[in-house]
Coordinates of C-alpha atoms and ligand atoms in Angstrom, one line a residue:
M7 CA -0.2 0.1 0.2
F8 CA 2.6 2.6 0.9
E9 CA 5.7 1.0 -1.1
A10 CA 5.7 3.8 -3.7
V11 CA 5.7 6.0 -0.8
Q12 CA 8.6 4.0 1.2
A13 CA 10.5 3.9 -2.2
H14 CA 10.7 7.8 -2.1
A15 CA 11.6 8.0 1.6
A16 CA 14.7 5.7 0.4
R17 CA 15.8 7.6 -2.6
I18 CA 15.8 11.0 -0.5
S19 CA 17.4 9.8 2.5
D20 CA 20.9 11.2 1.5
R21 CA 18.9 14.4 0.5
R22 CA 18.9 17.6 2.6
I23 CA 15.7 19.9 2.9
D24 CA 17.5 22.7 2.8
D25 CA 19.2 21.8 -0.3
L26 CA 15.5 22.0 -2.2
F27 CA 15.6 25.3 -1.6
A28 CA 18.1 25.8 -4.6
D29 CA 15.0 26.1 -6.2
P30 CA 14.1 29.7 -6.1
D31 CA 10.3 28.9 -6.5
R32 CA 10.3 25.8 -3.9
A33 CA 8.7 28.1 -1.1
G34 CA 5.6 29.0 -3.4
D35 CA 5.0 25.8 -4.9
F36 CA 5.0 23.7 -1.7
S37 CA 2.6 26.0 0.5
L38 CA -1.0 26.6 0.1
S39 CA -2.9 29.9 0.4
A40 CA -6.8 29.6 1.3
L41 CA -9.2 31.3 3.2
G42 CA -6.6 33.7 4.3
L43 CA -4.6 31.0 5.7
L44 CA -1.0 30.2 4.7
F45 CA 0.1 26.5 5.1
D46 CA 3.8 25.9 4.1
Y47 CA 5.0 22.3 3.7
S48 CA 8.4 23.6 2.2
K49 CA 10.5 22.6 4.7
T50 CA 9.8 18.9 4.1
Q51 CA 11.3 16.1 1.8
L52 CA 8.2 16.5 -0.2
D53 CA 9.1 17.2 -3.7
T54 CA 6.9 17.1 -7.0
P55 CA 7.4 13.1 -7.1
I56 CA 6.4 12.5 -3.9
R57 CA 3.7 14.7 -4.1
A58 CA 2.4 13.2 -6.7
T59 CA 2.7 9.9 -5.7
L60 CA 0.5 10.8 -2.5
L61 CA -1.7 12.5 -4.7
A62 CA -2.3 9.1 -6.2
L63 CA -2.7 7.3 -3.0
A64 CA -5.5 9.7 -1.4
E65 CA -7.1 9.3 -5.6
Q66 CA -6.8 5.3 -5.6
A67 CA -8.3 5.4 -1.6
G68 CA -11.4 7.3 -2.8
V69 CA -10.6 10.2 -0.6
A70 CA -13.1 12.3 -2.9
A71 CA -15.9 9.6 -3.0
R72 CA -15.7 9.1 0.6
R73 CA -15.7 12.7 1.6
D74 CA -18.8 13.8 -0.5
A75 CA -20.5 10.3 1.0
M76 CA -19.7 12.1 4.6
F77 CA -21.2 15.4 3.6
A78 CA -24.3 13.6 1.9
G79 CA -24.8 11.8 5.4
E80 CA -24.1 8.3 4.4
K81 CA -23.6 6.1 7.2
I82 CA -19.3 5.9 6.7
N83 CA -19.1 4.9 10.5
A84 CA -20.1 1.3 9.6
T85 CA -19.1 -0.3 13.0
E86 CA -21.6 2.1 14.9
G87 CA -23.8 2.2 11.7
R88 CA -23.8 6.0 11.9
A89 CA -23.7 8.9 9.6
V90 CA -20.8 11.7 10.4
L91 CA -22.5 15.0 10.1
H92 CA -20.5 17.2 12.3
T93 CA -20.4 19.7 9.1
A94 CA -23.9 19.9 9.6
L95 CA -23.6 21.8 12.6
R96 CA -22.1 24.6 10.6
N97 CA -24.1 24.4 7.4
L98 CA -25.6 28.2 8.4
D99 CA -27.5 28.3 5.1
G100 CA -29.5 25.3 6.3
A101 CA -29.4 23.6 2.7
P102 CA -30.8 20.1 3.0
V103 CA -29.0 17.0 4.6
L104 CA -30.5 14.0 4.4
V105 CA -30.0 11.1 6.8
D106 CA -32.1 8.2 6.0
G107 CA -34.3 10.5 3.4
Q108 CA -34.8 13.2 6.5
D109 CA -33.7 16.7 6.0
V110 CA -31.8 17.3 9.4
M111 CA -31.2 20.8 8.9
P112 CA -34.3 22.3 10.4
E113 CA -33.9 20.6 14.0
V114 CA -30.0 21.7 13.8
L115 CA -30.9 25.6 13.0
N116 CA -33.9 25.0 15.3
T117 CA -31.5 24.0 18.5
L118 CA -29.1 26.4 17.5
A119 CA -31.4 29.5 17.5
R120 CA -32.6 27.8 21.4
M121 CA -29.1 27.8 22.3
E122 CA -28.5 31.7 21.2
A123 CA -31.7 32.6 23.0
L124 CA -30.7 30.9 26.5
A125 CA -27.1 32.3 25.9
A126 CA -28.6 35.8 25.6
E127 CA -30.7 35.2 28.6
L128 CA -28.0 33.7 30.6
R129 CA -25.4 36.5 29.8
A130 CA -28.2 39.4 30.5
S131 CA -28.8 37.4 33.9
G132 CA -27.1 38.3 37.1
V133 CA -25.2 34.8 36.6
T134 CA -21.5 35.2 37.2
D135 CA -20.4 31.6 36.7
V136 CA -21.0 28.8 34.0
V137 CA -19.4 25.6 34.9
N138 CA -19.6 23.1 32.0
I139 CA -19.5 19.4 33.0
G140 CA -18.0 17.2 30.2
I141 CA -15.2 15.1 29.6
G142 CA -13.6 13.9 26.2
G143 CA -15.4 15.7 23.3
S144 CA -17.9 16.8 26.1
D145 CA -15.1 19.5 27.4
L146 CA -11.8 19.8 25.4
G147 CA -13.6 21.6 22.3
P148 CA -15.4 24.6 24.6
A149 CA -12.8 24.4 27.0
M150 CA -10.0 24.9 24.1
G151 CA -12.2 27.7 22.6
A152 CA -13.1 29.6 25.7
L153 CA -9.3 29.7 26.0
A154 CA -8.5 30.7 22.4
L155 CA -10.9 33.2 22.4
A156 CA -10.5 34.5 25.7
P157 CA -10.2 38.3 24.1
Y158 CA -13.7 38.0 22.7
H159 CA -15.1 37.0 26.2
D160 CA -17.5 39.2 27.4
G161 CA -20.2 37.1 29.1
P162 CA -20.1 35.5 32.6
R163 CA -16.8 33.5 33.5
C164 CA -16.8 29.5 32.3
H165 CA -15.2 26.8 33.9
F166 CA -14.7 23.5 32.9
V167 CA -14.9 20.4 35.5
S168 CA -13.7 17.0 33.5
N169 CA -11.9 14.6 36.0
V170 CA -13.7 12.1 38.0
D171 CA -10.7 13.5 40.6
G172 CA -13.0 15.2 43.4
A173 CA -10.1 17.8 43.4
D174 CA -11.4 19.5 40.1
I175 CA -14.8 19.8 41.0
A176 CA -13.7 21.2 44.4
D177 CA -11.1 23.4 43.3
T178 CA -13.4 24.8 40.9
L179 CA -16.5 25.0 43.5
A180 CA -14.3 27.0 45.8
G181 CA -14.5 30.5 44.8
L182 CA -18.0 30.6 43.4
D183 CA -21.3 31.7 44.7
P184 CA -24.0 29.4 44.1
H185 CA -26.9 31.5 44.0
K186 CA -25.0 32.7 41.0
T187 CA -23.6 29.9 39.0
V188 CA -25.6 27.5 36.5
F189 CA -24.2 23.9 35.8
I190 CA -24.3 22.7 32.1
I191 CA -24.1 18.7 32.1
A192 CA -22.5 17.9 28.9
S193 CA -22.1 14.6 27.8
K194 CA -23.3 12.8 24.6
T195 CA -24.6 9.5 26.3
F196 CA -25.7 11.2 29.6
T197 CA -24.2 8.2 31.3
T198 CA -20.1 8.6 31.5
I199 CA -19.3 8.1 35.0
E200 CA -17.2 10.9 35.5
T201 CA -19.4 13.2 34.4
M202 CA -22.6 11.7 36.2
T203 CA -20.3 11.9 39.4
N204 CA -19.2 15.3 38.7
A205 CA -22.9 16.5 38.0
A206 CA -24.5 14.9 41.4
T207 CA -21.8 16.7 43.5
A208 CA -22.7 19.7 41.7
K209 CA -26.5 19.2 42.7
A210 CA -25.2 18.5 46.4
W211 CA -23.2 21.7 46.5
L212 CA -26.3 23.9 45.6
A213 CA -28.7 21.6 48.0
A214 CA -25.9 22.0 50.7
N215 CA -26.0 25.6 50.3
G216 CA -29.7 26.0 50.3
V217 CA -30.0 26.5 46.8
S218 CA -32.8 25.0 44.7
G219 CA -31.4 23.0 41.8
E220 CA -34.4 24.4 39.5
G221 CA -33.4 26.3 36.7
R222 CA -29.6 25.9 37.7
F223 CA -28.9 23.1 35.2
I224 CA -28.9 22.8 31.6
A225 CA -28.2 19.5 29.8
L226 CA -26.5 18.8 26.6
S227 CA -27.3 15.2 25.2
T228 CA -28.0 12.9 22.8
A229 CA -30.3 11.4 25.5
M230 CA -33.1 13.8 26.1
D231 CA -34.6 10.8 28.5
L232 CA -31.9 10.4 30.7
A233 CA -31.5 14.1 30.9
Q234 CA -34.7 14.7 31.9
E235 CA -34.6 12.1 34.4
F236 CA -31.8 14.0 36.2
G237 CA -34.1 16.6 36.8
I238 CA -33.6 19.4 33.8
S239 CA -36.8 20.6 32.3
A240 CA -37.1 20.0 28.8
D241 CA -36.7 23.2 27.7
R242 CA -33.1 23.4 29.0
V243 CA -32.0 20.1 27.3
F244 CA -30.5 20.5 24.0
G245 CA -30.1 17.6 22.0
F246 CA -27.9 16.4 19.0
E247 CA -27.9 13.2 17.1
D248 CA -25.5 10.0 17.1
W249 CA -24.5 11.5 14.0
V250 CA -22.4 13.8 15.7
G251 CA -19.3 12.4 16.9
G252 CA -18.2 13.6 20.5
R253 CA -14.7 14.9 19.5
Y254 CA -16.3 16.5 16.7
S255 CA -19.5 18.0 18.5
M256 CA -18.1 21.5 19.7
W257 CA -20.1 23.1 16.9
G258 CA -23.2 22.3 18.3
P259 CA -24.7 22.2 22.1
I260 CA -21.6 20.7 23.2
G261 CA -20.3 24.6 22.2
L262 CA -22.7 26.0 24.4
S263 CA -20.4 27.4 27.2
L264 CA -18.1 28.8 24.4
M265 CA -21.3 30.6 23.2
I266 CA -22.2 32.3 26.8
A267 CA -18.9 33.0 27.2
I268 CA -18.0 34.5 23.6
G269 CA -21.7 35.6 22.5
P270 CA -24.3 34.2 19.6
E271 CA -22.3 36.7 17.0
N272 CA -19.0 35.6 17.6
F273 CA -20.1 32.1 17.7
R274 CA -21.8 32.4 14.6
A275 CA -18.5 34.0 13.2
F276 CA -16.8 30.5 14.3
L277 CA -19.5 28.2 12.9
R278 CA -18.8 30.8 9.5
G279 CA -15.0 29.9 9.6
A280 CA -15.4 26.3 10.2
Q281 CA -18.3 26.2 7.3
A282 CA -16.1 27.7 4.7
M283 CA -13.2 25.2 5.3
D284 CA -16.1 22.7 4.7
T285 CA -16.8 24.3 1.3
H286 CA -12.9 24.5 0.4
F287 CA -12.7 20.8 1.6
R288 CA -15.5 19.8 -0.5
D289 CA -14.9 22.1 -3.6
A290 CA -11.0 22.3 -4.3
P291 CA -9.0 20.0 -6.1
L292 CA -7.0 17.4 -4.0
A293 CA -4.1 19.0 -5.3
Q294 CA -5.4 22.6 -4.2
N295 CA -6.9 21.2 -0.8
M296 CA -5.7 22.4 2.6
P297 CA -6.9 19.5 4.4
V298 CA -5.8 17.0 1.8
L299 CA -2.1 18.6 2.0
L300 CA -1.9 18.7 5.6
A301 CA -3.0 15.0 5.6
L302 CA -0.6 14.0 2.8
V303 CA 2.4 15.4 4.9
G304 CA 1.3 13.3 7.9
I305 CA 1.2 10.2 5.9
W306 CA 4.5 10.9 4.5
H307 CA 6.0 12.0 7.6
N308 CA 4.1 8.5 9.2
Q309 CA 4.2 5.5 6.6
G310 CA 7.0 6.9 4.4
L311 CA 9.6 8.1 6.6
G312 CA 8.3 6.3 9.9
C313 CA 8.0 9.0 12.5
G314 CA 5.3 7.8 14.8
T315 CA 5.0 10.9 16.5
R316 CA 4.0 14.4 15.7
A317 CA 4.5 17.6 17.3
V318 CA 1.9 20.2 17.2
L319 CA 3.2 23.3 18.7
P320 CA 1.0 26.6 18.4
Y321 CA 3.3 29.7 18.9
D322 CA -0.1 31.2 20.5
N323 CA -0.6 31.0 23.9
R324 CA -3.9 31.0 23.7
M325 CA -4.1 27.9 21.6
A326 CA -2.5 26.1 24.7
R327 CA -5.2 23.7 24.9
F328 CA -5.1 23.0 21.3
P329 CA -2.7 20.0 21.4
A330 CA -4.8 18.1 23.8
Y331 CA -7.9 18.8 21.6
L332 CA -6.1 17.5 18.7
Q333 CA -4.7 14.7 20.7
Q334 CA -8.4 13.3 21.4
M335 CA -9.5 14.5 17.8
E336 CA -6.4 12.8 16.1
M337 CA -5.8 9.6 18.4
E338 CA -9.3 8.7 19.1
S339 CA -10.1 9.1 15.6
N340 CA -6.6 7.3 13.8
G341 CA -5.3 5.1 16.7
K342 CA -7.0 1.9 15.6
G343 CA -5.4 -1.7 15.0
V344 CA -8.0 -3.1 12.1
A345 CA -8.7 -1.9 9.1
M346 CA -12.7 -1.2 8.1
D347 CA -13.1 -4.8 7.2
G348 CA -11.7 -6.0 10.5
S349 CA -8.3 -7.3 9.6
D350 CA -5.3 -6.4 11.1
L351 CA -3.9 -3.2 9.8
P352 CA -0.7 -4.2 8.0
Y353 CA 0.8 -0.7 8.7
A354 CA 1.4 1.8 11.5
S355 CA -1.8 3.2 12.5
G356 CA -2.4 7.2 13.0
P357 CA 0.8 9.1 14.9
V358 CA 1.1 10.0 18.6
V359 CA 0.1 14.0 18.8
W360 CA 1.5 15.9 21.2
G361 CA 2.8 19.5 21.7
E362 CA 3.0 22.4 24.1
P363 CA 2.5 26.3 23.0
G364 CA 5.9 28.2 22.1
T365 CA 8.1 29.6 23.3
N366 CA 7.7 27.4 26.6
G367 CA 8.2 24.2 25.0
Q368 CA 11.8 25.7 23.8
H369 CA 13.2 25.8 27.0
A370 CA 11.6 22.0 28.0
F371 CA 11.5 19.4 25.2
Y372 CA 13.2 20.9 21.9
Q373 CA 16.1 19.7 23.0
L374 CA 15.4 16.3 22.1
I375 CA 13.4 17.5 18.9
H376 CA 17.0 19.4 17.9
Q377 CA 19.1 16.9 19.2
G378 CA 17.7 13.9 19.8
T379 CA 18.0 10.5 17.7
R380 CA 14.1 10.7 16.9
V381 CA 13.0 12.7 14.1
V382 CA 9.6 14.3 15.3
P383 CA 8.0 16.3 12.3
C384 CA 7.1 19.4 14.1
E385 CA 3.7 21.4 13.0
F386 CA 4.1 25.3 13.9
L387 CA 1.0 27.8 14.4
V388 CA 1.4 31.2 14.6
A389 CA -0.8 34.4 13.9
A390 CA 0.5 37.2 11.9
Q391 CA -0.7 39.6 14.3
G392 CA -1.6 39.5 18.3
H393 CA -5.0 40.8 20.3
E394 CA -2.8 43.3 22.3
P395 CA -1.7 46.4 20.2
D396 CA 0.5 47.6 23.0
L397 CA 2.6 44.6 23.3
A398 CA 3.5 44.3 19.5
H399 CA 7.3 43.8 20.7
H400 CA 5.9 40.7 22.4
H401 CA 4.3 39.3 19.4
Q402 CA 7.4 39.8 17.2
L403 CA 9.2 37.9 19.4
L404 CA 7.1 35.4 19.5
V405 CA 6.6 35.4 15.6
A406 CA 10.8 35.4 15.4
N407 CA 11.2 32.0 17.5
C408 CA 8.6 30.3 15.9
L409 CA 10.2 31.3 12.9
A410 CA 13.7 30.2 14.2
Q411 CA 12.5 26.9 15.5
S412 CA 11.9 25.9 11.8
E413 CA 14.7 27.4 10.4
A414 CA 17.2 25.7 12.9
L415 CA 15.1 22.5 12.5
M416 CA 16.1 22.4 9.1
R417 CA 19.4 24.0 8.8
G418 CA 21.1 22.7 11.9
R419 CA 24.9 23.2 12.8
S420 CA 27.7 21.1 11.1
L421 CA 30.8 19.7 13.2
A422 CA 33.0 22.2 11.2
Q423 CA 30.6 25.3 12.4
A424 CA 30.4 23.9 15.8
R425 CA 34.3 23.9 15.9
A426 CA 34.7 27.4 14.8
M427 CA 32.3 28.3 17.7
V428 CA 34.6 26.9 20.4
G429 CA 37.7 27.2 18.6
D430 CA 38.7 30.1 20.7
Q431 CA 38.2 28.4 24.2
F432 CA 39.4 24.6 23.4
T433 CA 42.2 22.7 21.5
G434 CA 42.6 19.4 20.9
D435 CA 40.3 16.3 21.8
A436 CA 38.7 19.1 24.0
L437 CA 37.9 21.1 21.0
E438 CA 36.4 18.0 19.2
Q439 CA 34.6 16.8 22.0
Q440 CA 33.1 20.1 22.9
A441 CA 31.9 20.8 19.2
R442 CA 30.2 17.6 19.1
H443 CA 27.9 18.6 21.7
R444 CA 27.0 21.4 19.7
V445 CA 26.1 19.8 16.4
F446 CA 22.5 20.2 15.4
P447 CA 22.0 17.6 12.5
G448 CA 19.2 19.3 11.2
N449 CA 17.3 18.3 8.1
R450 CA 14.0 17.9 10.6
P451 CA 11.0 18.5 8.8
S452 CA 8.3 21.0 9.9
T453 CA 5.2 22.5 8.6
T454 CA 3.9 26.3 9.4
L455 CA 0.4 27.1 9.3
I456 CA 0.1 31.1 9.9
Y457 CA -2.8 32.8 10.1
P458 CA -3.7 36.8 10.4
K459 CA -5.4 36.9 13.8
L460 CA -7.0 34.3 16.2
D461 CA -10.2 35.6 16.0
P462 CA -13.6 33.3 16.1
E463 CA -13.6 33.0 12.4
T464 CA -10.5 31.8 12.0
L465 CA -10.3 29.5 14.8
G466 CA -13.5 27.6 13.2
K467 CA -11.2 27.3 9.9
I468 CA -8.3 25.9 11.9
I469 CA -10.1 23.3 13.6
A470 CA -12.2 22.3 10.6
L471 CA -8.8 22.1 9.0
Y472 CA -7.7 19.5 11.2
E473 CA -11.0 17.5 11.5
H474 CA -10.8 16.8 7.7
R475 CA -7.2 16.2 7.7
V476 CA -8.0 13.3 10.4
F477 CA -10.5 12.3 7.7
V478 CA -8.6 12.0 5.1
E479 CA -5.6 10.5 7.1
G480 CA -8.2 7.7 8.1
V481 CA -9.4 7.0 4.6
I482 CA -5.8 6.8 3.4
L483 CA -5.2 4.4 6.0
N484 CA -8.4 2.4 5.9
I485 CA -9.8 3.1 9.3
N486 CA -13.1 3.8 10.5
S487 CA -12.0 7.4 12.2
Y488 CA -15.5 7.6 13.8
D489 CA -15.7 4.8 16.4
Q490 CA -13.6 4.8 19.6
W491 CA -13.8 1.0 21.2
G492 CA -10.6 1.1 22.3
V493 CA -11.6 3.4 25.6
E494 CA -14.3 0.8 26.6
L495 CA -12.1 -1.9 28.2
G496 CA -10.6 0.5 30.8
K497 CA -14.2 2.0 31.7
E498 CA -16.0 -1.7 32.0
L499 CA -12.7 -2.9 34.4
A500 CA -13.0 0.3 36.1
T501 CA -16.4 -0.5 37.3
A502 CA -15.6 -3.7 38.5
L503 CA -12.7 -2.4 40.4
G504 CA -14.8 0.1 42.3
P505 CA -16.2 -2.1 44.9
M506 CA -13.0 -3.4 45.4
V507 CA -11.6 0.0 46.0
S508 CA -14.0 1.1 48.5
G509 CA -13.8 -2.5 50.2
Q510 CA -17.5 -3.3 49.3
A511 CA -16.0 -6.4 47.2
A512 CA -13.2 -8.8 48.1
I513 CA -10.6 -8.6 45.5
E514 CA -11.0 -11.5 43.6
G515 CA -9.9 -12.6 39.8
K516 CA -7.2 -9.6 39.5
D517 CA -3.5 -10.4 38.8
G518 CA -0.8 -10.1 41.4
S519 CA 0.0 -6.5 40.7
T520 CA -3.5 -5.3 41.2
A521 CA -4.2 -7.1 43.9
Q522 CA -1.0 -5.4 45.6
L523 CA -1.9 -1.9 44.5
L524 CA -5.7 -2.5 46.0
R525 CA -3.9 -4.1 49.1
F526 CA -2.0 -0.5 49.4
V527 CA -5.1 1.6 49.0
H528 CA -6.9 -0.2 51.9
Q529 CA -3.9 -0.2 54.2
Q530 CA -3.7 3.6 53.7
G531 CA -7.2 3.6 55.3
Ligands
F6P613 O1 -14.5 7.5 26.4 C1 -14.3 8.3 25.6 C2 -15.7 9.0 25.0 O2 -16.4 8.0 24.8 C3 -15.4 10.3 23.8 O3 -15.2 9.4 22.9 C4 -16.4 10.9 24.4 O4 -15.8 12.1 23.7 C5 -16.2 11.0 25.9 O5 -15.9 9.9 26.3 C6 -17.7 11.7 26.5 O6 -18.7 11.1 26.2 P1 -20.2 11.6 26.8 O7 -20.2 12.9 26.2 O8 -21.0 10.6 26.5 O9 -20.2 11.8 28.0

């Protein structure tokens, strides 16, 4: 499947990326502008034949047909028998989208209008704090978005409680006024143990403070019945359908906390940005299609060069949660060991995704990126402009650092250059040894996505870009990117272990290690 790509990898194994810039057109030829974003992938080993092979791979895999099937509401999530239609949540013109012959758009737009009405009501009320209780896709999206769009935040304070660790909710509630706090229970299934446990604790906190739960809870879920059973009135329940995957859900009801924070208009701008990326993804030829090219660079690094990880490095402090958000989106989607037909995947699945914002990461793990023995393809993101006009010099330093890192990764520093650096301090063996520690191999690939400014519309474009990238990589890998069976086993075992931890059940049927750990917990009382 990837033989042709790997043959290219063998062909270029001695080549240096910086030498490719002998071609004065390289930067322009290996970058793409769309929707005001510039995606520069010229600091990689991609050349014209490699790109052609990758594009042919995308064509053979049927990316275009599968994309069209997704937008058309076909049940491409085969293992769960579901359509995949997060794109419908930002289909603001309401053009019909059919699932089982039924147009879903009237309901989507009706829910959006209800969310807007409630957000406006809450923003105008005396509510000072909104606590979103949810985990995974019911947390990461709005939490990441609320931080990313902090300059647009003019509503009540928003907090995000996700962990079943009581520390999370305890620390959050500690500073809040129960009379002025509203809880959003965000759970697609409304059964997730972490969320249900935290929701019950929130209810108990209100009661302990003499506040009725009436009107204080909002539910976001596909399980309307369970939400109402929890005691949330129907007008405060916002439903969505099973064709919205948890990790793709921040565009609909799961985004309510973000909408409350930034206001309905800004939230619409966010949706508009994503919709623009959807249109680009649908209409642009594969060779000029940003999500497709981003995916092909990913396939090249993972399947071609065998790099098992990718670092996402936003030079944008407000994008601090973006790597975590992408970890779920990418790794829950493409971290699968079987192909669509259930056969073993004969090649590596999607890569490990990780990262931290720059410049902080530079003072932590970049050492390994520059001089470690593993090659880590890096994806830089940076805004041309910041939001703080008085601090333009900060932003200039930020941009300079971002560009410096990709340049350093590519160019490196040769032994001769290192010798010259320390030649006046050392001689003989000491000079050689000192110089070798200062060598940077260089030739390390990176891409840069640069955007004008991190406003709601731009954030929408960036997230949708990555969503479609994950989709394209999944199609090429012949993976179902929309199920997540790999999270189930741990949940089942935790349910069985609960009574053993609390002492209500004897420690039985456990391996020696697990039994020993349980005994240690019991000994501590
Ligand atoms: O355990 C994984 C998962 O199912 C994610 O896919 C999902 O985003 C998260 O749990 C939360 O699920 P829910 O929204 O149903 O509470």
